[in-house]
Amino acid sequence: MDKQGLQVAIDGPASAGKSTVAKIVATRFHYIYCDTGAMYRAITWKALQAGVALDDEAAIKKLLDGIVIRFEPGKPVQKVYVDDTEVTLAIRQPDVTNAVSQVSALSAVRSELTERQRQIADAGGIVMDGRDIGSTVLPDAEVKIFMVASVDERAQRRLKDNAAKGIDTPLATLKYEIEERDRKDSTRKISPLTQADDAIRLDTTSMSIEQVADRIAEIIQEKESLEK
Ligand code: DC
């Protein structure tokens, strides 16, 4: 291997458990973890703060060009910054969650963030999660996983996650929001949520987080030994 490790792409619909599993796997292999959804959320947060219309592509691209989105290690979650402002919690609030599909459908936003994500992944040793990592951002990633789970299971998982963050949204609302985001993420014109041809599909509905992480770790180990 000439890089510092493999590129691992984990894609799938909202609340399939991607980020939890990606973090565990990254820690096990001493890889960097990159949450690309957080980058789309960060520019959405910025657009809401600035009061820019969510379909004003030129204005949002200008905002994006003027900001640095960066991650810092943190417990229990990685910290996210827009320039010097910490937005870790703000980007998980319902206003951002409900607006992010619209902003992430903008072509100028996608190409800029895709470019930034490729730079982050360039040296290898990375676990990157999102919707289009295996299909568009890192088409040559050595490991591609597509994680799915039923809508009911994903709504339950989000409920638990939210409770831990002090966010109180009823289960029925979460289920509706997940279905809506699935629909928008899968039907947008550019880089829709889609399984890459060479991705391994994992249905995690009745698997624990540990089981999913163990399965992905096995796949990475197999690939790492092939690359040596
Ligand atoms: O994973 P998440 O729920 O934090 O992602 C937030 C939104 O960002 C999601 O609705 C779709 C979008 N997204 C995307 O379009 N492409 C990615 N690679 C990651 C997220």
Coordinates of C-alpha atoms in Angstrom, one line a residue, residues 18-20 22-23 26 31-36 71 78 120 125-129:
K18 CA -23.7 5.0 9.2
S19 CA -21.9 7.5 11.3
T20 CA -22.0 5.4 14.5
A22 CA -18.1 4.6 10.7
K23 CA -16.7 6.1 13.9
A26 CA -12.2 4.4 12.0
Y31 CA -8.3 5.9 10.2
I32 CA -9.7 9.4 10.0
Y33 CA -13.5 9.6 10.1
C34 CA -15.2 12.1 7.8
D35 CA -19.0 12.8 8.1
T36 CA -19.9 14.4 4.8
F71 CA -13.8 18.7 12.3
Q78 CA -16.7 14.8 16.8
I120 CA -9.6 15.0 2.8
G125 CA -6.7 5.8 5.9
I126 CA -10.2 7.3 5.8
V127 CA -13.7 6.2 6.6
M128 CA -16.1 8.6 4.9
D129 CA -19.9 8.3 5.2

